[in-house]
PDB file of C-alpha atoms in Angstrom:
ATOM      1  CA  MET A   1     -11.535 -17.000  -8.258  1.00 95.00           C
ATOM      2  CA  ILE A   2      -9.665 -15.161  -6.057  1.00 96.00           C
ATOM      3  CA  SER A   3      -8.370 -12.535  -5.435  1.00 97.00           C
ATOM      4  CA  PHE A   4      -5.808 -11.040  -3.091  1.00 96.00           C
ATOM      5  CA  ASP A   5      -6.741  -6.930  -1.611  1.00 95.00           C
ATOM      6  CA  TYR A   6      -3.667  -5.906   0.408  1.00 94.00           C
ATOM      7  CA  ASP A   7      -4.702  -4.099   3.898  1.00 90.00           C
ATOM      8  CA  ALA A   8      -4.220  -0.104   3.310  1.00 93.00           C
ATOM      9  CA  TYR A   9      -1.240  -0.264   0.959  1.00 95.00           C
ATOM     10  CA  HIS A  10      -0.714   2.827   0.451  1.00 95.00           C
ATOM     11  CA  LEU A  11       0.215   3.022   4.489  1.00 96.00           C
ATOM     12  CA  ARG A  12       2.353   0.464   4.328  1.00 96.00           C
ATOM     13  CA  LEU A  13       4.288   1.961   2.334  1.00 96.00           C
ATOM     14  CA  LEU A  14       5.358   5.355   2.715  1.00 96.00           C
ATOM     15  CA  ALA A  15       5.633   3.655   6.059  1.00 97.00           C
ATOM     16  CA  VAL A  16       8.671   1.412   4.859  1.00 96.00           C
ATOM     17  CA  LEU A  17       9.851   5.345   3.342  1.00 97.00           C
ATOM     18  CA  VAL A  18       9.583   6.617   7.017  1.00 97.00           C
ATOM     19  CA  ASP A  19      11.019   4.110   8.808  1.00 96.00           C
ATOM     20  CA  TYR A  20       7.744   3.577  10.825  1.00 97.00           C
ATOM     21  CA  LYS A  21       7.137  -0.051  12.225  1.00 95.00           C
ATOM     22  CA  PHE A  22       3.033  -0.746  12.635  1.00 95.00           C
ATOM     23  CA  PRO A  23       2.283  -2.848  15.758  1.00 91.00           C
ATOM     24  CA  ASP A  24       1.535  -6.573  14.124  1.00 85.00           C
ATOM     25  CA  ASN A  25      -1.864  -8.283  13.967  1.00 82.00           C
ATOM     26  CA  VAL A  26      -3.403  -4.206  13.868  1.00 86.00           C
ATOM     27  CA  SER A  27      -5.213  -3.026  10.934  1.00 91.00           C
ATOM     28  CA  VAL A  28      -3.004   0.205  10.198  1.00 95.00           C
ATOM     29  CA  HIS A  29      -6.946   2.235  10.235  1.00 95.00           C
ATOM     30  CA  GLU A  30      -7.844   0.646  14.002  1.00 95.00           C
ATOM     31  CA  HIS A  31      -3.795   1.573  15.775  1.00 96.00           C
ATOM     32  CA  LEU A  32      -3.801   5.257  14.117  1.00 97.00           C
ATOM     33  CA  GLY A  33      -7.190   4.804  14.732  1.00 96.00           C
ATOM     34  CA  GLU A  34      -6.545   4.943  18.344  1.00 96.00           C
ATOM     35  CA  TYR A  35      -4.643   8.116  18.046  1.00 97.00           C
ATOM     36  CA  TYR A  36      -7.852  10.376  15.984  1.00 97.00           C
ATOM     37  CA  PHE A  37     -10.297   9.359  18.782  1.00 97.00           C
ATOM     38  CA  GLN A  38      -8.428   8.295  22.087  1.00 95.00           C
ATOM     39  CA  LYS A  39      -9.067   4.689  22.988  1.00 94.00           C
ATOM     40  CA  SER A  40      -8.476   1.682  22.047  1.00 89.00           C
ATOM     41  CA  ASN A  41     -11.339  -0.361  21.263  1.00 91.00           C
ATOM     42  CA  LEU A  42     -13.741   1.924  17.976  1.00 94.00           C
ATOM     43  CA  SER A  43     -16.747   1.420  16.545  1.00 95.00           C
ATOM     44  CA  GLU A  44     -17.131   0.572  13.180  1.00 95.00           C
ATOM     45  CA  GLU A  45     -17.623   3.534  12.196  1.00 96.00           C
ATOM     46  CA  GLU A  46     -14.935   5.200  14.345  1.00 96.00           C
ATOM     47  CA  TYR A  47     -13.023   3.047  12.190  1.00 95.00           C
ATOM     48  CA  GLN A  48     -13.970   4.431   8.580  1.00 96.00           C
ATOM     49  CA  GLU A  49     -14.037   7.703   9.790  1.00 97.00           C
ATOM     50  CA  SER A  50      -9.925   6.925  10.606  1.00 96.00           C
ATOM     51  CA  LYS A  51      -9.741   5.313   6.904  1.00 95.00           C
ATOM     52  CA  SER A  52     -11.183   8.954   6.233  1.00 96.00           C
ATOM     53  CA  ILE A  53      -9.374  10.501   8.268  1.00 97.00           C
ATOM     54  CA  SER A  54      -6.153   8.992   7.416  1.00 96.00           C
ATOM     55  CA  PHE A  55      -6.089   9.198   3.564  1.00 92.00           C
ATOM     56  CA  ARG A  56      -7.285  12.950   3.735  1.00 93.00           C
ATOM     57  CA  GLN A  57      -3.804  12.934   5.302  1.00 93.00           C
ATOM     58  CA  LEU A  58      -2.224  10.650   2.710  1.00 89.00           C
ATOM     59  CA  TYR A  59      -3.313  12.283  -0.132  1.00 87.00           C
ATOM     60  CA  GLY A  60      -3.882  16.381   1.079  1.00 86.00           C
ATOM     61  CA  GLY A  61      -1.336  16.827   3.555  1.00 89.00           C
ATOM     62  CA  ILE A  62      -0.946  16.699   7.127  1.00 94.00           C
ATOM     63  CA  ALA A  63      -3.591  18.656   9.186  1.00 95.00           C
ATOM     64  CA  THR A  64      -1.267  20.544  12.103  1.00 95.00           C
ATOM     65  CA  GLU A  65      -3.032  18.808  14.639  1.00 96.00           C
ATOM     66  CA  TYR A  66      -2.169  15.309  13.348  1.00 97.00           C
ATOM     67  CA  LEU A  67       1.479  16.204  13.385  1.00 96.00           C
ATOM     68  CA  VAL A  68       1.815  14.817  17.426  1.00 97.00           C
ATOM     69  CA  ILE A  69       1.642  11.468  15.511  1.00 97.00           C
ATOM     70  CA  PRO A  70       4.058   9.833  15.084  1.00 97.00           C
ATOM     71  CA  PHE A  71       3.604   8.568  11.952  1.00 98.00           C
ATOM     72  CA  PHE A  72       2.780  11.228  10.494  1.00 98.00           C
ATOM     73  CA  GLU A  73       5.815  13.344  11.787  1.00 97.00           C
ATOM     74  CA  LYS A  74       7.686  11.101  10.064  1.00 97.00           C
ATOM     75  CA  VAL A  75       6.127  11.409   7.083  1.00 97.00           C
ATOM     76  CA  HIS A  76       6.020  15.171   6.701  1.00 96.00           C
ATOM     77  CA  GLU A  77       9.385  15.090   7.990  1.00 97.00           C
ATOM     78  CA  TYR A  78      10.033  13.159   4.508  1.00 97.00           C
ATOM     79  CA  THR A  79       7.803  14.947   2.591  1.00 96.00           C
ATOM     80  CA  LYS A  80       9.365  17.975   4.118  1.00 96.00           C
ATOM     81  CA  LEU A  81      13.000  16.279   2.482  1.00 96.00           C
ATOM     82  CA  LEU A  82      11.964  15.142  -0.890  1.00 96.00           C
ATOM     83  CA  TRP A  83      10.298  18.187  -1.472  1.00 96.00           C
ATOM     84  CA  GLU A  84      13.787  19.742  -1.079  1.00 96.00           C
ATOM     85  CA  GLN A  85      15.589  17.667  -2.411  1.00 95.00           C
ATOM     86  CA  PHE A  86      13.044  18.202  -5.269  1.00 95.00           C
ATOM     87  CA  ARG A  87      13.867  22.118  -6.470  1.00 93.00           C
ATOM     88  CA  GLU A  88      17.313  22.139  -5.164  1.00 95.00           C
ATOM     89  CA  THR A  89      18.701  19.498  -8.685  1.00 94.00           C
ATOM     90  CA  GLY A  90      14.859  19.013 -10.674  1.00 92.00           C
ATOM     91  CA  PHE A  91      14.974  16.033  -9.629  1.00 94.00           C
ATOM     92  CA  ILE A  92      13.965  13.296  -7.456  1.00 94.00           C
ATOM     93  CA  GLU A  93      14.586   9.158  -8.403  1.00 96.00           C
ATOM     94  CA  THR A  94      12.166   5.939  -7.790  1.00 96.00           C
ATOM     95  CA  PRO A  95      12.814   3.567  -4.370  1.00 94.00           C
ATOM     96  CA  LEU A  96      13.867   0.351  -6.499  1.00 95.00           C
ATOM     97  CA  PHE A  97      14.586   1.019  -9.513  1.00 95.00           C
ATOM     98  CA  SER A  98      15.963   4.582  -9.779  1.00 96.00           C
ATOM     99  CA  ARG A  99      14.085   6.324 -12.887  1.00 94.00           C
ATOM    100  CA  LYS A 100      14.307  10.282 -12.760  1.00 94.00           C
ATOM    101  CA  LEU A 101      10.983  11.944 -11.122  1.00 92.00           C
ATOM    102  CA  PHE A 102      12.069  15.619 -13.620  1.00 91.00           C
ATOM    103  CA  LEU A 103       9.936  18.500 -12.267  1.00 85.00           C
ATOM    104  CA  ASN A 104       9.177  19.024 -15.873  1.00 84.00           C
ATOM    105  CA  PHE A 105       7.046  16.169 -16.042  1.00 85.00           C
ATOM    106  CA  PHE A 106       4.500  17.922 -13.294  1.00 86.00           C
ATOM    107  CA  LYS A 107       2.095  20.941 -13.806  1.00 86.00           C
ATOM    108  CA  ASP A 108       1.007  22.888 -10.355  1.00 87.00           C
ATOM    109  CA  LEU A 109       3.438  21.294  -7.900  1.00 91.00           C
ATOM    110  CA  ASN A 110       3.635  20.956  -4.224  1.00 93.00           C
ATOM    111  CA  PRO A 111       5.157  18.578  -1.180  1.00 94.00           C
ATOM    112  CA  ALA A 112       1.908  16.697  -1.075  1.00 93.00           C
ATOM    113  CA  LYS A 113       1.348  16.441  -4.352  1.00 93.00           C
ATOM    114  CA  LEU A 114       5.025  14.814  -5.180  1.00 94.00           C
ATOM    115  CA  LEU A 115       4.484  12.032  -1.929  1.00 95.00           C
ATOM    116  CA  ASN A 116       2.173  10.851  -3.739  1.00 93.00           C
ATOM    117  CA  TYR A 117       3.591  11.032  -7.358  1.00 93.00           C
ATOM    118  CA  PHE A 118       6.289   9.628  -5.235  1.00 96.00           C
ATOM    119  CA  LEU A 119       4.139   6.935  -3.713  1.00 96.00           C
ATOM    120  CA  GLN A 120       2.521   6.106  -6.828  1.00 94.00           C
ATOM    121  CA  ALA A 121       6.088   5.629  -7.892  1.00 95.00           C
ATOM    122  CA  PHE A 122       7.100   3.393  -5.514  1.00 96.00           C
ATOM    123  CA  GLU A 123       4.191   0.832  -5.691  1.00 96.00           C
ATOM    124  CA  THR A 124       3.770   0.726  -9.370  1.00 95.00           C
ATOM    125  CA  GLU A 125       7.979  -0.236  -8.851  1.00 96.00           C
ATOM    126  CA  ARG A 126       6.807  -2.575  -5.469  1.00 95.00           C
ATOM    127  CA  ASN A 127       4.784  -4.558  -7.590  1.00 95.00           C
ATOM    128  CA  MET A 128       6.142  -4.819 -10.085  1.00 95.00           C
ATOM    129  CA  ALA A 129       8.817  -7.006  -8.597  1.00 95.00           C
ATOM    130  CA  VAL A 130       5.643  -8.735  -6.336  1.00 96.00           C
ATOM    131  CA  ILE A 131       4.252  -9.879  -9.743  1.00 96.00           C
ATOM    132  CA  HIS A 132       7.092 -10.982 -11.427  1.00 96.00           C
ATOM    133  CA  ASN A 133       8.106 -13.352  -7.986  1.00 96.00           C
ATOM    134  CA  VAL A 134       4.081 -14.857  -7.931  1.00 97.00           C
ATOM    135  CA  LEU A 135       4.679 -15.483 -11.889  1.00 96.00           C
ATOM    136  CA  GLN A 136       8.514 -17.166 -11.411  1.00 97.00           C
ATOM    137  CA  ARG A 137       7.238 -19.621  -8.659  1.00 96.00           C
ATOM    138  CA  THR A 138       3.181 -20.558  -9.827  1.00 97.00           C
ATOM    139  CA  THR A 139       4.718 -21.500 -13.835  1.00 96.00           C
ATOM    140  CA  ALA A 140       4.304 -25.192 -12.830  1.00 96.00           C
ATOM    141  CA  TYR A 141       1.030 -24.336 -11.853  1.00 97.00           C
ATOM    142  CA  GLU A 142      -2.507 -23.720 -13.690  1.00 97.00           C
ATOM    143  CA  SER A 143      -3.851 -20.776 -12.221  1.00 97.00           C
ATOM    144  CA  LYS A 144      -3.304 -17.536 -13.267  1.00 96.00           C
ATOM    145  CA  LEU A 145      -3.064 -14.282 -12.896  1.00 96.00           C
ATOM    146  CA  ILE A 146      -5.465 -12.631 -14.577  1.00 95.00           C
ATOM    147  CA  LEU A 147      -5.864  -8.937 -13.351  1.00 93.00           C
ATOM    148  CA  TYR A 148      -3.293  -6.131 -11.355  1.00 90.00           C
ATOM    149  CA  THR A 149      -5.667  -2.808 -10.072  1.00 88.00           C
ATOM    150  CA  TYR A 150      -3.201  -1.075  -7.664  1.00 83.00           C
ATOM    151  CA  ASP A 151      -3.902  -2.665  -4.528  1.00 89.00           C
ATOM    152  CA  SER A 152      -5.151  -5.883  -5.239  1.00 94.00           C
ATOM    153  CA  PHE A 153      -3.768  -9.239  -7.645  1.00 96.00           C
ATOM    154  CA  LEU A 154      -7.270 -10.984  -8.893  1.00 97.00           C
ATOM    155  CA  PHE A 155      -6.242 -15.188 -10.618  1.00 97.00           C
ATOM    156  CA  ASP A 156      -8.297 -17.587 -12.499  1.00 97.00           C
ATOM    157  CA  PHE A 157      -7.683 -20.564  -9.538  1.00 97.00           C
ATOM    158  CA  HIS A 158      -7.496 -23.652 -10.537  1.00 96.00           C
ATOM    159  CA  VAL A 159      -8.734 -26.560  -8.100  1.00 94.00           C
ATOM    160  CA  LYS A 160      -6.094 -29.044  -8.884  1.00 96.00           C
ATOM    161  CA  ASP A 161      -3.290 -26.135  -7.818  1.00 97.00           C
ATOM    162  CA  GLY A 162      -5.367 -26.037  -4.110  1.00 94.00           C
ATOM    163  CA  ALA A 163      -3.963 -24.849  -0.487  1.00 94.00           C
ATOM    164  CA  GLU A 164      -0.589 -24.808  -1.751  1.00 96.00           C
ATOM    165  CA  PHE A 165      -0.800 -21.913  -4.120  1.00 97.00           C
ATOM    166  CA  ILE A 166      -3.175 -19.970  -2.446  1.00 96.00           C
ATOM    167  CA  GLN A 167       0.046 -19.820  -0.216  1.00 96.00           C
ATOM    168  CA  ILE A 168       2.819 -19.428  -2.095  1.00 96.00           C
ATOM    169  CA  VAL A 169       0.728 -16.369  -3.717  1.00 97.00           C
ATOM    170  CA  LYS A 170      -0.074 -15.651   0.255  1.00 96.00           C
ATOM    171  CA  ALA A 171       3.902 -14.422   1.295  1.00 96.00           C
ATOM    172  CA  GLU A 172       5.042 -13.070  -2.025  1.00 96.00           C
ATOM    173  CA  LEU A 173       2.517 -10.107  -1.802  1.00 96.00           C
ATOM    174  CA  GLU A 174       3.082 -10.086   2.153  1.00 95.00           C
ATOM    175  CA  GLN A 175       6.427 -10.684   2.463  1.00 92.00           C
ATOM    176  CA  GLN A 176       6.129 -12.294   5.927  1.00 88.00           C
ATOM    177  CA  GLY A 177       3.520  -9.707   6.962  1.00 87.00           C
ATOM    178  CA  LYS A 178       4.564  -6.727   6.336  1.00 91.00           C
ATOM    179  CA  PHE A 179       1.784  -5.868   3.576  1.00 94.00           C
ATOM    180  CA  PRO A 180      -0.955  -7.629   4.326  1.00 93.00           C
ATOM    181  CA  THR A 181      -3.990  -8.922   2.205  1.00 94.00           C
ATOM    182  CA  LYS A 182      -7.717 -10.215   2.903  1.00 93.00           C
ATOM    183  CA  LEU A 183      -8.916 -13.067   0.929  1.00 96.00           C
ATOM    184  CA  GLU A 184     -11.650 -13.245  -1.337  1.00 96.00           C
ATOM    185  CA  ILE A 185     -12.828 -16.241  -2.815  1.00 95.00           C
ATOM    186  CA  GLY A 186     -16.086 -16.813  -5.952  1.00 95.00           C
ATOM    187  CA  PRO A 187     -17.654 -18.134  -8.866  1.00 93.00           C
ATOM    188  CA  THR A 188     -17.287 -14.189 -10.755  1.00 92.00           C
ATOM    189  CA  TYR A 189     -14.919 -11.112 -10.262  1.00 89.00           C
ATOM    190  CA  GLN A 190     -18.450  -9.580  -8.664  1.00 90.00           C
ATOM    191  CA  ASN A 191     -19.413 -12.426  -6.415  1.00 91.00           C
ATOM    192  CA  MET A 192     -16.781 -12.746  -4.021  1.00 91.00           C
ATOM    193  CA  VAL A 193     -16.315 -13.981  -0.708  1.00 94.00           C
ATOM    194  CA  GLU A 194     -14.003 -12.878   2.676  1.00 91.00           C
ATOM    195  CA  ARG A 195     -12.198 -16.090   3.109  1.00 87.00           C
ATOM    196  CA  ASN A 196      -9.515 -16.809   6.409  1.00 81.00           C
ATOM    197  CA  VAL A 197      -6.899 -18.615   4.893  1.00 70.00           C
ATOM    198  CA  ASN A 198      -3.482 -18.980   6.995  1.00 62.00           C
TER     199      ASN A 198
END
């Protein structure tokens, strides 16, 4: 079995929405951690704390102290615009498929929750497009996609497909490095180990 798991997928999707470019070849959590801890080389504990801080901002609303970080400043402005549009028109349209999300679909909504619903819709729509492209490009191979869970894709991998299959899937998922993945390989879903594939 092989599994592709996106790195900081929601944060990267949000960066697309707000037109923010994370640096190449640096983890999103490391990049944001440099702002949180005011240093460039994070310890493992700081890296984990960076992930926690980022996800609290993403799902709970951005704390004032983090608005000085350019990424979160853009997210904050985008959230306000989304909320204003939603309140004025009574709906917003999803980014890729233009599905309408109406006010009456939700209970106890606030700007942070709206952003989260919008982001989840974007994730689902993008993943459906990615799955379609992967399936189209791999019809001649024995390996098959057997599980999709939010930010990861699990394949029942046939050895005869080799590295070529892995490269095709990786290219479709990552879209020229915009959405990096990590690859895990193992005999069962419970026994996967991370591998580097270039």
